[in-house]
mmCIF file of C-alpha atoms and ligand atoms in Angstrom:
data_model
loop_
_atom_site.group_PDB
_atom_site.id
_atom_site.type_symbol
_atom_site.label_atom_id
_atom_site.label_comp_id
_atom_site.label_asym_id
_atom_site.label_seq_id
_atom_site.Cartn_x
_atom_site.Cartn_y
_atom_site.Cartn_z
ATOM 1 C CA MET A 1 83.960 175.933 97.598
ATOM 2 C CA VAL A 2 80.786 175.431 95.635
ATOM 3 C CA LYS A 3 78.062 177.865 96.477
ATOM 4 C CA LEU A 4 74.328 177.450 96.433
ATOM 5 C CA ASN A 5 72.130 178.962 93.763
ATOM 6 C CA LYS A 6 71.019 181.802 95.950
ATOM 7 C CA SER A 7 67.676 182.171 94.190
ATOM 8 C CA LEU A 8 66.607 178.939 95.898
ATOM 9 C CA LYS A 9 66.882 180.702 99.206
ATOM 10 C CA GLN A 10 64.187 183.156 98.063
ATOM 11 C CA LEU A 11 61.583 180.371 97.731
ATOM 12 C CA SER A 12 59.010 179.787 100.466
ATOM 13 C CA SER A 13 60.112 176.833 102.591
ATOM 14 C CA GLY A 14 57.704 174.318 101.026
ATOM 15 C CA TYR A 15 55.626 173.995 97.868
ATOM 16 C CA LEU A 16 52.022 174.896 98.746
ATOM 17 C CA PHE A 17 50.355 171.574 97.969
ATOM 18 C CA GLN A 18 53.065 169.566 99.757
ATOM 19 C CA GLU A 19 52.761 171.822 102.816
ATOM 20 C CA VAL A 20 49.017 171.286 102.955
ATOM 21 C CA GLU A 21 49.507 167.537 102.605
ATOM 22 C CA LYS A 22 52.100 167.485 105.414
ATOM 23 C CA ILE A 23 49.712 169.317 107.780
ATOM 24 C CA SER A 24 46.766 167.179 106.777
ATOM 25 C CA LEU A 25 48.597 163.946 107.427
ATOM 26 C CA SER A 26 49.226 165.065 111.027
ATOM 27 C CA ILE A 27 45.521 165.123 111.732
ATOM 28 C CA ASN A 28 43.385 162.622 113.710
ATOM 29 C CA LYS A 29 43.206 159.585 111.461
ATOM 30 C CA LYS A 30 40.203 157.959 113.192
ATOM 31 C CA ILE A 31 37.818 160.071 111.197
ATOM 32 C CA LYS A 32 38.154 159.729 107.426
ATOM 33 C CA LEU A 33 40.005 162.627 105.808
ATOM 34 C CA ILE A 34 38.092 164.158 102.902
ATOM 35 C CA ASN A 35 40.422 165.690 100.362
ATOM 36 C CA LEU A 36 38.990 168.778 98.680
ATOM 37 C CA GLY A 37 42.463 170.325 98.550
ATOM 38 C CA ILE A 38 44.825 169.618 95.705
ATOM 39 C CA GLY A 39 43.152 169.331 92.325
ATOM 40 C CA ASP A 40 44.074 165.707 91.715
ATOM 41 C CA ILE A 41 41.802 163.233 89.984
ATOM 42 C CA ASN A 42 39.609 160.904 91.982
ATOM 43 C CA LYS A 43 38.421 158.445 89.357
ATOM 44 C CA PRO A 44 40.693 155.720 87.912
ATOM 45 C CA ILE A 45 41.939 156.305 84.410
ATOM 46 C CA SER A 46 39.505 154.989 81.792
ATOM 47 C CA LYS A 47 40.200 151.360 80.849
ATOM 48 C CA PHE A 48 39.860 152.428 77.252
ATOM 49 C CA PHE A 49 42.876 154.754 77.549
ATOM 50 C CA ILE A 50 44.914 152.177 79.484
ATOM 51 C CA THR A 51 44.249 149.544 76.812
ATOM 52 C CA HIS A 52 45.662 151.896 74.162
ATOM 53 C CA ILE A 53 48.696 152.719 76.237
ATOM 54 C CA CYS A 54 49.461 149.033 76.860
ATOM 55 C CA LYS A 55 48.917 148.182 73.215
ATOM 56 C CA ALA A 56 51.362 150.879 72.195
ATOM 57 C CA ALA A 57 53.905 149.724 74.798
ATOM 58 C CA LYS A 58 53.720 146.151 73.433
ATOM 59 C CA THR A 59 54.619 147.258 69.914
ATOM 60 C CA LEU A 60 58.041 148.346 71.230
ATOM 61 C CA GLN A 61 59.082 144.726 71.818
ATOM 62 C CA TYR A 62 58.948 143.673 68.191
ATOM 63 C CA GLU A 63 61.606 144.104 65.569
ATOM 64 C CA LYS A 64 59.067 145.401 63.040
ATOM 65 C CA THR A 65 57.409 147.963 65.267
ATOM 66 C CA LYS A 66 60.204 148.974 67.633
ATOM 67 C CA ARG A 67 61.040 152.630 68.084
ATOM 68 C CA GLY A 68 63.949 154.643 69.321
ATOM 69 C CA TYR A 69 63.875 158.263 70.363
ATOM 70 C CA CYS A 70 60.725 159.989 69.258
ATOM 71 C CA ASN A 71 60.313 163.475 67.822
ATOM 72 C CA SER A 72 60.813 165.917 70.701
ATOM 73 C CA GLN A 73 57.900 167.937 69.396
ATOM 74 C CA GLY A 74 55.553 164.972 69.740
ATOM 75 C CA GLU A 75 53.970 162.329 67.529
ATOM 76 C CA ASN A 76 52.522 163.662 64.275
ATOM 77 C CA ASN A 77 49.254 161.774 64.673
ATOM 78 C CA LEU A 78 48.683 163.261 68.129
ATOM 79 C CA ARG A 79 49.465 166.792 66.996
ATOM 80 C CA ARG A 80 47.200 166.327 63.978
ATOM 81 C CA ILE A 81 44.237 165.212 66.060
ATOM 82 C CA ILE A 82 44.718 168.046 68.585
ATOM 83 C CA LYS A 83 44.629 170.496 65.698
ATOM 84 C CA LYS A 84 41.438 168.824 64.380
ATOM 85 C CA TYR A 85 39.497 168.735 67.631
ATOM 86 C CA CYS A 86 40.865 171.648 69.647
ATOM 87 C CA TYR A 87 41.868 174.253 67.076
ATOM 88 C CA LYS A 88 39.390 173.723 64.285
ATOM 89 C CA ASN A 89 38.936 177.027 62.397
ATOM 90 C CA LEU A 90 41.610 178.721 64.454
ATOM 91 C CA ASN A 91 44.312 178.415 61.877
ATOM 92 C CA ILE A 92 46.822 176.588 64.085
ATOM 93 C CA SER A 93 49.088 174.166 62.258
ATOM 94 C CA GLU A 94 50.512 170.890 63.529
ATOM 95 C CA ASP A 95 54.022 172.273 63.655
ATOM 96 C CA GLU A 96 52.870 174.967 66.088
ATOM 97 C CA ILE A 97 51.811 172.260 68.568
ATOM 98 C CA PHE A 98 54.335 170.804 71.076
ATOM 99 C CA ILE A 99 53.468 167.689 73.048
ATOM 100 C CA SER A 100 54.861 167.653 76.518
ATOM 101 C CA SER A 101 54.787 165.939 79.880
ATOM 102 C CA GLY A 102 52.664 168.231 81.981
ATOM 103 C CA THR A 103 51.758 171.922 82.098
ATOM 104 C CA LYS A 104 53.787 172.338 85.231
ATOM 105 C CA ARG A 105 56.930 171.558 83.286
ATOM 106 C CA ASP A 106 55.939 173.712 80.296
ATOM 107 C CA ILE A 107 54.866 176.725 82.212
ATOM 108 C CA SER A 108 57.849 176.695 84.469
ATOM 109 C CA SER A 109 60.363 176.256 81.598
ATOM 110 C CA ILE A 110 58.899 178.701 79.067
ATOM 111 C CA GLN A 111 60.502 181.704 80.706
ATOM 112 C CA GLU A 112 63.900 180.370 79.532
ATOM 113 C CA LEU A 113 63.023 181.812 76.124
ATOM 114 C CA PHE A 114 63.130 185.351 77.435
ATOM 115 C CA SER A 115 65.803 187.674 78.649
ATOM 116 C CA LYS A 116 66.723 187.783 82.339
ATOM 117 C CA ASP A 117 65.561 191.406 82.650
ATOM 118 C CA ALA A 118 62.133 190.786 81.147
ATOM 119 C CA LYS A 119 59.437 192.578 83.106
ATOM 120 C CA ILE A 120 57.066 189.889 84.311
ATOM 121 C CA ALA A 121 53.480 190.253 85.478
ATOM 122 C CA ILE A 122 51.850 187.455 87.492
ATOM 123 C CA CYS A 123 48.316 187.550 88.803
ATOM 124 C CA ASP A 124 47.797 187.525 92.573
ATOM 125 C CA PRO A 125 46.367 185.013 93.516
ATOM 126 C CA SER A 126 47.686 182.465 91.058
ATOM 127 C CA TYR A 127 49.058 178.935 90.582
ATOM 128 C CA PRO A 128 52.338 179.038 92.601
ATOM 129 C CA VAL A 129 54.398 177.548 89.790
ATOM 130 C CA TYR A 130 54.448 180.858 87.868
ATOM 131 C CA LEU A 131 56.099 182.795 90.657
ATOM 132 C CA ASP A 132 58.313 179.980 91.956
ATOM 133 C CA SER A 133 59.779 179.163 88.549
ATOM 134 C CA ASN A 134 60.724 182.807 87.956
ATOM 135 C CA ILE A 135 62.248 183.056 91.408
ATOM 136 C CA ILE A 136 64.276 179.912 90.759
ATOM 137 C CA ALA A 137 65.484 181.430 87.502
ATOM 138 C CA GLY A 138 66.802 184.403 89.499
ATOM 139 C CA ARG A 139 64.501 186.905 87.907
ATOM 140 C CA LYS A 140 64.114 190.208 89.702
ATOM 141 C CA ASN A 141 61.583 192.133 87.623
ATOM 142 C CA ILE A 142 58.487 190.383 88.835
ATOM 143 C CA SER A 143 55.279 192.308 89.537
ATOM 144 C CA LEU A 144 52.041 190.991 90.927
ATOM 145 C CA LEU A 145 48.730 192.054 89.401
ATOM 146 C CA LYS A 146 46.058 192.229 92.085
ATOM 147 C CA CYS A 147 42.944 190.246 91.282
ATOM 148 C CA LEU A 148 40.331 191.527 93.666
ATOM 149 C CA GLU A 149 36.815 190.530 94.459
ATOM 150 C CA LYS A 150 35.483 193.935 93.347
ATOM 151 C CA ASN A 151 36.854 193.182 89.846
ATOM 152 C CA ASN A 152 35.511 189.638 89.829
ATOM 153 C CA PHE A 153 39.120 188.492 90.503
ATOM 154 C CA LEU A 154 40.234 189.492 86.996
ATOM 155 C CA PRO A 155 43.414 191.521 86.633
ATOM 156 C CA LEU A 156 43.038 195.124 85.459
ATOM 157 C CA ILE A 157 44.942 196.268 82.400
ATOM 158 C CA PRO A 158 48.073 197.894 83.842
ATOM 159 C CA LYS A 159 49.292 201.386 82.912
ATOM 160 C CA LYS A 160 52.876 200.074 82.980
ATOM 161 C CA SER A 161 54.324 198.003 80.228
ATOM 162 C CA TYR A 162 55.176 194.384 80.981
ATOM 163 C CA ASP A 163 57.043 191.933 78.721
ATOM 164 C CA LEU A 164 55.560 188.658 79.916
ATOM 165 C CA ILE A 165 52.099 188.240 81.333
ATOM 166 C CA TYR A 166 50.814 185.009 82.892
ATOM 167 C CA LEU A 167 46.998 184.618 82.532
ATOM 168 C CA CYS A 168 45.007 181.548 83.506
ATOM 169 C CA SER A 169 41.418 180.957 82.447
ATOM 170 C CA PRO A 170 39.350 179.288 83.834
ATOM 171 C CA ASN A 171 41.388 180.422 86.704
ATOM 172 C CA ASN A 172 43.211 178.427 89.294
ATOM 173 C CA PRO A 173 42.480 179.191 92.135
ATOM 174 C CA THR A 174 39.494 181.530 91.798
ATOM 175 C CA GLY A 175 37.530 179.503 89.240
ATOM 176 C CA VAL A 176 36.544 182.640 87.349
ATOM 177 C CA ALA A 177 37.095 182.835 83.591
ATOM 178 C CA PHE A 178 37.604 185.458 80.899
ATOM 179 C CA THR A 179 34.965 186.353 78.360
ATOM 180 C CA LYS A 180 36.218 187.059 74.843
ATOM 181 C CA LYS A 181 35.745 190.793 75.384
ATOM 182 C CA GLU A 182 37.792 190.801 78.573
ATOM 183 C CA LEU A 183 40.632 188.747 77.119
ATOM 184 C CA LYS A 184 40.733 190.874 73.970
ATOM 185 C CA LYS A 185 41.811 193.800 76.126
ATOM 186 C CA TRP A 186 44.900 191.807 77.105
ATOM 187 C CA VAL A 187 45.675 190.827 73.526
ATOM 188 C CA ASP A 188 45.422 194.525 72.534
ATOM 189 C CA TYR A 189 47.679 195.445 75.450
ATOM 190 C CA ALA A 190 50.231 192.822 74.396
ATOM 191 C CA LEU A 191 50.157 194.023 70.770
ATOM 192 C CA LYS A 192 50.652 197.605 71.872
ATOM 193 C CA ASN A 193 53.448 196.848 74.375
ATOM 194 C CA LYS A 194 55.100 194.047 72.325
ATOM 195 C CA SER A 195 54.575 191.667 75.214
ATOM 196 C CA VAL A 196 53.962 187.939 75.288
ATOM 197 C CA ILE A 197 50.936 186.424 77.026
ATOM 198 C CA LEU A 198 51.467 182.994 78.614
ATOM 199 C CA PHE A 199 47.939 181.690 78.570
ATOM 200 C CA ASP A 200 47.365 178.746 80.874
ATOM 201 C CA GLY A 201 44.273 176.855 79.658
ATOM 202 C CA ALA A 202 44.766 173.742 81.767
ATOM 203 C CA TYR A 203 41.108 173.854 82.800
ATOM 204 C CA GLU A 204 39.610 174.642 79.364
ATOM 205 C CA SER A 205 37.617 171.403 79.233
ATOM 206 C CA PHE A 206 35.588 172.450 82.280
ATOM 207 C CA ILE A 207 34.053 175.430 80.487
ATOM 208 C CA THR A 208 30.272 175.138 80.187
ATOM 209 C CA ASP A 209 29.306 178.756 79.491
ATOM 210 C CA LYS A 210 29.225 179.896 75.848
ATOM 211 C CA ASN A 211 30.459 183.404 76.755
ATOM 212 C CA ILE A 212 33.714 182.054 78.096
ATOM 213 C CA ILE A 213 36.619 181.880 75.737
ATOM 214 C CA ARG A 214 38.296 178.488 75.279
ATOM 215 C CA SER A 215 41.392 179.417 73.333
ATOM 216 C CA ILE A 216 43.124 182.756 73.256
ATOM 217 C CA TYR A 217 43.514 182.249 69.483
ATOM 218 C CA GLU A 218 39.804 182.907 69.100
ATOM 219 C CA ILE A 219 40.909 186.537 69.333
ATOM 220 C CA GLU A 220 42.199 188.082 66.180
ATOM 221 C CA LYS A 221 45.948 188.684 66.124
ATOM 222 C CA ALA A 222 46.494 186.694 69.329
ATOM 223 C CA LYS A 223 48.865 184.446 67.341
ATOM 224 C CA LYS A 224 51.271 187.365 67.312
ATOM 225 C CA VAL A 225 51.407 187.643 71.086
ATOM 226 C CA ALA A 226 50.314 184.456 72.917
ATOM 227 C CA ILE A 227 51.531 181.028 73.894
ATOM 228 C CA GLU A 228 48.801 178.677 75.086
ATOM 229 C CA PHE A 229 49.148 175.715 77.442
ATOM 230 C CA ARG A 230 46.769 172.802 77.841
ATOM 231 C CA SER A 231 46.779 169.623 79.817
ATOM 232 C CA PHE A 232 45.432 166.055 79.726
ATOM 233 C CA SER A 233 45.673 165.822 83.518
ATOM 234 C CA LYS A 234 42.304 167.066 84.587
ATOM 235 C CA MET A 235 40.593 166.588 81.224
ATOM 236 C CA ALA A 236 41.306 162.854 80.860
ATOM 237 C CA GLY A 237 42.534 161.970 84.344
ATOM 238 C CA PHE A 238 46.178 161.740 83.274
ATOM 239 C CA THR A 239 47.795 163.322 86.352
ATOM 240 C CA SER A 240 49.870 160.196 86.956
ATOM 241 C CA LEU A 241 50.746 159.768 83.246
ATOM 242 C CA ARG A 242 51.920 163.302 82.504
ATOM 243 C CA LEU A 243 50.733 164.616 79.140
ATOM 244 C CA SER A 244 50.149 168.153 77.946
ATOM 245 C CA TYR A 245 50.754 170.385 74.968
ATOM 246 C CA LEU A 246 51.483 173.995 74.192
ATOM 247 C CA ILE A 247 50.984 176.133 71.155
ATOM 248 C CA ILE A 248 53.677 178.507 69.990
ATOM 249 C CA PRO A 249 52.481 180.187 66.804
ATOM 250 C CA LYS A 250 55.034 180.634 63.996
ATOM 251 C CA SER A 251 54.122 184.305 63.858
ATOM 252 C CA LEU A 252 55.352 184.837 67.393
ATOM 253 C CA LYS A 253 58.804 186.317 66.937
ATOM 254 C CA ILE A 254 61.230 188.245 69.032
ATOM 255 C CA GLU A 255 64.138 190.124 67.488
ATOM 256 C CA ASN A 256 63.257 188.197 64.300
ATOM 257 C CA TYR A 257 63.782 184.846 66.019
ATOM 258 C CA SER A 258 60.879 182.413 65.883
ATOM 259 C CA LEU A 259 59.938 181.347 69.393
ATOM 260 C CA SER A 260 58.634 178.010 68.168
ATOM 261 C CA ASN A 261 62.004 177.213 66.511
ATOM 262 C CA LEU A 262 63.825 178.188 69.671
ATOM 263 C CA TRP A 263 61.490 176.107 71.810
ATOM 264 C CA LYS A 264 62.116 173.108 69.579
ATOM 265 C CA ARG A 265 65.873 173.735 69.971
ATOM 266 C CA LEU A 266 65.499 173.826 73.753
ATOM 267 C CA LEU A 267 63.398 170.635 73.765
ATOM 268 C CA ASP A 268 65.976 168.812 71.669
ATOM 269 C CA THR A 269 68.711 169.684 74.101
ATOM 270 C CA LYS A 270 66.914 169.434 77.415
ATOM 271 C CA PHE A 271 63.875 167.221 77.304
ATOM 272 C CA GLY A 272 63.501 164.854 74.364
ATOM 273 C CA SER A 273 60.050 163.462 73.772
ATOM 274 C CA VAL A 274 57.205 162.250 75.914
ATOM 275 C CA SER A 275 56.939 158.495 76.278
ATOM 276 C CA TYR A 276 55.487 156.946 73.114
ATOM 277 C CA PRO A 277 52.800 154.812 74.865
ATOM 278 C CA ILE A 278 51.534 157.791 76.819
ATOM 279 C CA GLN A 279 51.235 159.850 73.613
ATOM 280 C CA GLN A 280 49.207 157.004 72.107
ATOM 281 C CA GLY A 281 47.000 157.180 75.202
ATOM 282 C CA GLY A 282 46.543 160.852 74.337
ATOM 283 C CA LEU A 283 45.552 159.902 70.798
ATOM 284 C CA ALA A 284 42.845 157.593 72.211
ATOM 285 C CA VAL A 285 41.431 160.572 74.165
ATOM 286 C CA TYR A 286 40.320 162.113 70.859
ATOM 287 C CA SER A 287 38.790 159.027 69.350
ATOM 288 C CA LYS A 288 34.971 158.810 69.390
ATOM 289 C CA GLU A 289 34.937 156.527 72.427
ATOM 290 C CA GLY A 290 37.670 158.600 74.138
ATOM 291 C CA ARG A 291 35.775 161.829 73.711
ATOM 292 C CA ALA A 292 32.688 160.135 75.249
ATOM 293 C CA GLU A 293 34.869 159.073 78.221
ATOM 294 C CA VAL A 294 36.111 162.614 78.702
ATOM 295 C CA LYS A 295 32.596 163.986 78.499
ATOM 296 C CA LYS A 296 31.451 161.582 81.198
ATOM 297 C CA LEU A 297 34.398 162.452 83.451
ATOM 298 C CA ILE A 298 34.029 166.222 83.128
ATOM 299 C CA SER A 299 30.309 165.995 83.690
ATOM 300 C CA TYR A 300 30.947 163.958 86.894
ATOM 301 C CA TYR A 301 33.356 166.526 88.305
ATOM 302 C CA MET A 302 31.205 169.475 87.256
ATOM 303 C CA THR A 303 28.094 167.951 88.881
ATOM 304 C CA ASN A 304 30.241 167.665 92.026
ATOM 305 C CA ALA A 305 31.277 171.289 91.654
ATOM 306 C CA SER A 306 27.691 172.386 91.341
ATOM 307 C CA ILE A 307 26.573 170.373 94.408
ATOM 308 C CA LEU A 308 29.530 171.633 96.420
ATOM 309 C CA ARG A 309 29.042 175.274 95.426
ATOM 310 C CA LYS A 310 25.297 175.233 96.124
ATOM 311 C CA GLY A 311 25.856 173.413 99.396
ATOM 312 C CA LEU A 312 28.443 175.979 100.511
ATOM 313 C CA GLU A 313 26.157 178.831 99.573
ATOM 314 C CA LYS A 314 23.423 177.264 101.653
ATOM 315 C CA LEU A 315 25.804 177.378 104.575
ATOM 316 C CA ASN A 316 26.192 181.092 103.979
ATOM 317 C CA PHE A 317 29.564 180.988 102.334
ATOM 318 C CA LYS A 318 30.267 183.573 99.657
ATOM 319 C CA THR A 319 31.517 181.574 96.716
ATOM 320 C CA PHE A 320 33.078 182.199 93.280
ATOM 321 C CA GLY A 321 33.928 179.883 90.452
ATOM 322 C CA GLY A 322 32.635 176.311 90.297
ATOM 323 C CA LYS A 323 30.710 177.029 87.087
ATOM 324 C CA ASN A 324 33.339 176.782 84.402
ATOM 325 C CA SER A 325 35.908 175.316 86.695
ATOM 326 C CA PRO A 326 36.303 172.442 89.193
ATOM 327 C CA TYR A 327 37.445 174.961 91.852
ATOM 328 C CA ILE A 328 35.281 176.905 94.263
ATOM 329 C CA TRP A 329 36.832 180.005 95.772
ATOM 330 C CA CYS A 330 35.256 180.744 99.065
ATOM 331 C CA LYS A 331 35.399 183.632 101.507
ATOM 332 C CA THR A 332 36.372 182.609 105.035
ATOM 333 C CA LEU A 333 33.820 183.165 107.794
ATOM 334 C CA ASN A 334 34.221 185.942 110.392
ATOM 335 C CA ASN A 335 37.032 187.384 108.293
ATOM 336 C CA LEU A 336 39.391 184.669 109.544
ATOM 337 C CA SER A 337 42.779 184.412 107.839
ATOM 338 C CA SER A 338 42.903 181.750 105.182
ATOM 339 C CA TRP A 339 45.430 179.579 107.088
ATOM 340 C CA ASP A 340 43.434 179.901 110.338
ATOM 341 C CA PHE A 341 40.235 178.961 108.570
ATOM 342 C CA PHE A 342 41.940 176.074 106.726
ATOM 343 C CA ASN A 343 43.256 174.721 110.049
ATOM 344 C CA LEU A 344 39.937 175.187 111.821
ATOM 345 C CA ILE A 345 38.062 173.267 109.157
ATOM 346 C CA LEU A 346 40.730 170.592 109.004
ATOM 347 C CA LYS A 347 40.864 170.012 112.757
ATOM 348 C CA ASN A 348 37.114 170.052 113.269
ATOM 349 C CA THR A 349 35.794 168.323 110.196
ATOM 350 C CA ASN A 350 38.788 166.435 108.713
ATOM 351 C CA ILE A 351 38.236 168.176 105.418
ATOM 352 C CA ILE A 352 41.300 169.357 103.458
ATOM 353 C CA THR A 353 40.979 172.587 101.500
ATOM 354 C CA ILE A 354 43.725 174.954 100.253
ATOM 355 C CA PRO A 355 44.297 178.258 102.043
ATOM 356 C CA GLY A 356 43.914 181.122 99.556
ATOM 357 C CA ARG A 357 46.985 182.925 101.026
ATOM 358 C CA GLY A 358 49.115 180.142 99.500
ATOM 359 C CA PHE A 359 48.238 181.509 96.049
ATOM 360 C CA GLY A 360 49.361 185.035 96.940
ATOM 361 C CA LYS A 361 48.634 187.934 99.257
ATOM 362 C CA CYS A 362 45.326 188.679 97.549
ATOM 363 C CA GLY A 363 44.178 185.182 98.353
ATOM 364 C CA GLU A 364 44.042 186.126 102.053
ATOM 365 C CA ASN A 365 40.634 185.516 103.648
ATOM 366 C CA PHE A 366 39.720 182.879 101.038
ATOM 367 C CA ILE A 367 40.020 179.139 100.845
ATOM 368 C CA ARG A 368 39.755 176.913 97.748
ATOM 369 C CA PHE A 369 37.652 173.803 97.506
ATOM 370 C CA SER A 370 38.269 171.284 94.743
ATOM 371 C CA ALA A 371 35.484 169.230 93.195
ATOM 372 C CA PHE A 372 37.866 166.391 92.234
ATOM 373 C CA ALA A 373 36.447 164.019 94.797
ATOM 374 C CA ASN A 374 33.728 161.434 94.794
ATOM 375 C CA ILE A 375 30.165 162.608 95.254
ATOM 376 C CA THR A 376 29.682 160.673 98.505
ATOM 377 C CA ASP A 377 32.648 162.504 100.027
ATOM 378 C CA ILE A 378 31.349 165.883 98.811
ATOM 379 C CA LYS A 379 27.961 165.259 100.388
ATOM 380 C CA LEU A 380 29.625 164.052 103.571
ATOM 381 C CA ALA A 381 31.870 167.109 103.661
ATOM 382 C CA LEU A 382 28.830 169.388 103.408
ATOM 383 C CA LYS A 383 27.143 167.503 106.286
ATOM 384 C CA ARG A 384 30.227 167.803 108.444
ATOM 385 C CA LEU A 385 30.589 171.504 107.646
ATOM 386 C CA LYS A 386 26.936 172.150 108.463
ATOM 387 C CA LYS A 387 27.253 170.498 111.846
ATOM 388 C CA PHE A 388 30.486 172.280 112.679
ATOM 389 C CA LEU A 389 29.242 175.737 111.633
ATOM 390 C CA LYS A 390 26.035 175.290 113.591
ATOM 391 C CA ASN A 391 27.964 174.647 116.755
ATOM 392 C CA SER A 392 30.767 177.139 116.240
ATOM 393 C CA PHE A 393 29.651 180.152 114.294
HETATM 394 C C1 MLT B 1 46.037 172.487 91.994
HETATM 395 O O1 MLT B 1 45.503 171.837 92.920
HETATM 396 O O2 MLT B 1 46.041 173.669 91.945
HETATM 397 C C2 MLT B 1 46.728 171.709 90.941
HETATM 398 O O3 MLT B 1 46.130 170.583 90.705
HETATM 399 C C3 MLT B 1 48.099 171.386 91.278
HETATM 400 C C4 MLT B 1 48.851 171.036 90.049
HETATM 401 O O4 MLT B 1 48.289 170.821 88.999
HETATM 402 O O5 MLT B 1 50.073 171.084 90.147
#
């Protein structure tokens, strides 16, 4: 008789964001629900990008311009333009860039490159995909690095040696981000311990502060120890289209095997390429007009984040993040548990947030607000919260 993959039994019963959605849909629908929960885009995709995607799709119908399977590593022109605009002066070559269909897929699959007994360190709190994907893979050597308020939610350099370390900056969920000096300590740690850093930069485009590091490769020798992940989802509003990329430097080797060659091997077998029209949409993102569209979009969400953060602070919430990130990490009131506080807010104000506990034990007593909403809803949410808090706290 066939047996179940028993690792699946170790997973929590539902994926955090789906659980929150399920609870939220059970709420009184007479009052409009305001979704400040999952970080999903609120604005439609720019017409400019859609035009490029459609144009590319149309070329596939003609004999002269038809295409078959594409390069599993991604279109040359897209990799070239990413190198030009995102890795200028960082000495990253096109063949170290891998186009993909979403950071979720990349960051959950990357562990397949490493041995089953690799010692893994994941921040607590963190994006649930890191932990879930390692549990699904049946990995046992997983440790959580506490990210506490007293350390500005950054993980401390461990005394123990870990093989794989997941770091995310600007961080999801806390919104805090590494300075170059702070991240350098991790690169030094990885060099010393022969570890690999999996650097999730999905929110890089939201960085406004000059002290915050955008790419881990700004740090000398990071190419020997780090893989970097980036996404078009939040940057260009591509959550429904699925487009991302990762960098695996050629100098990153284990037992003399090049990880980038092995990743290419894995892609060829398991994934194939991202849809050609979507990649051409990605190319349009880096054109002059595309970059202007992205700037406008980011500025819109970051204005929202600022209004939301300041509004929450006025209501006496202790907040973190929201400055280089679209997420605001917020302490619950009266020391309520994060699920209790999430439910209280949901039931009384019809505002969806994400309970911090869903990102790990150290997320207890926090909730996360997302600024991916329209400004009218953000202002309305603050009004509702004000009224509710005045009457109840
Ligand atoms: C989040 O809300 O943390 C993310 O948007 C979810 C995701 O990207 O999968």
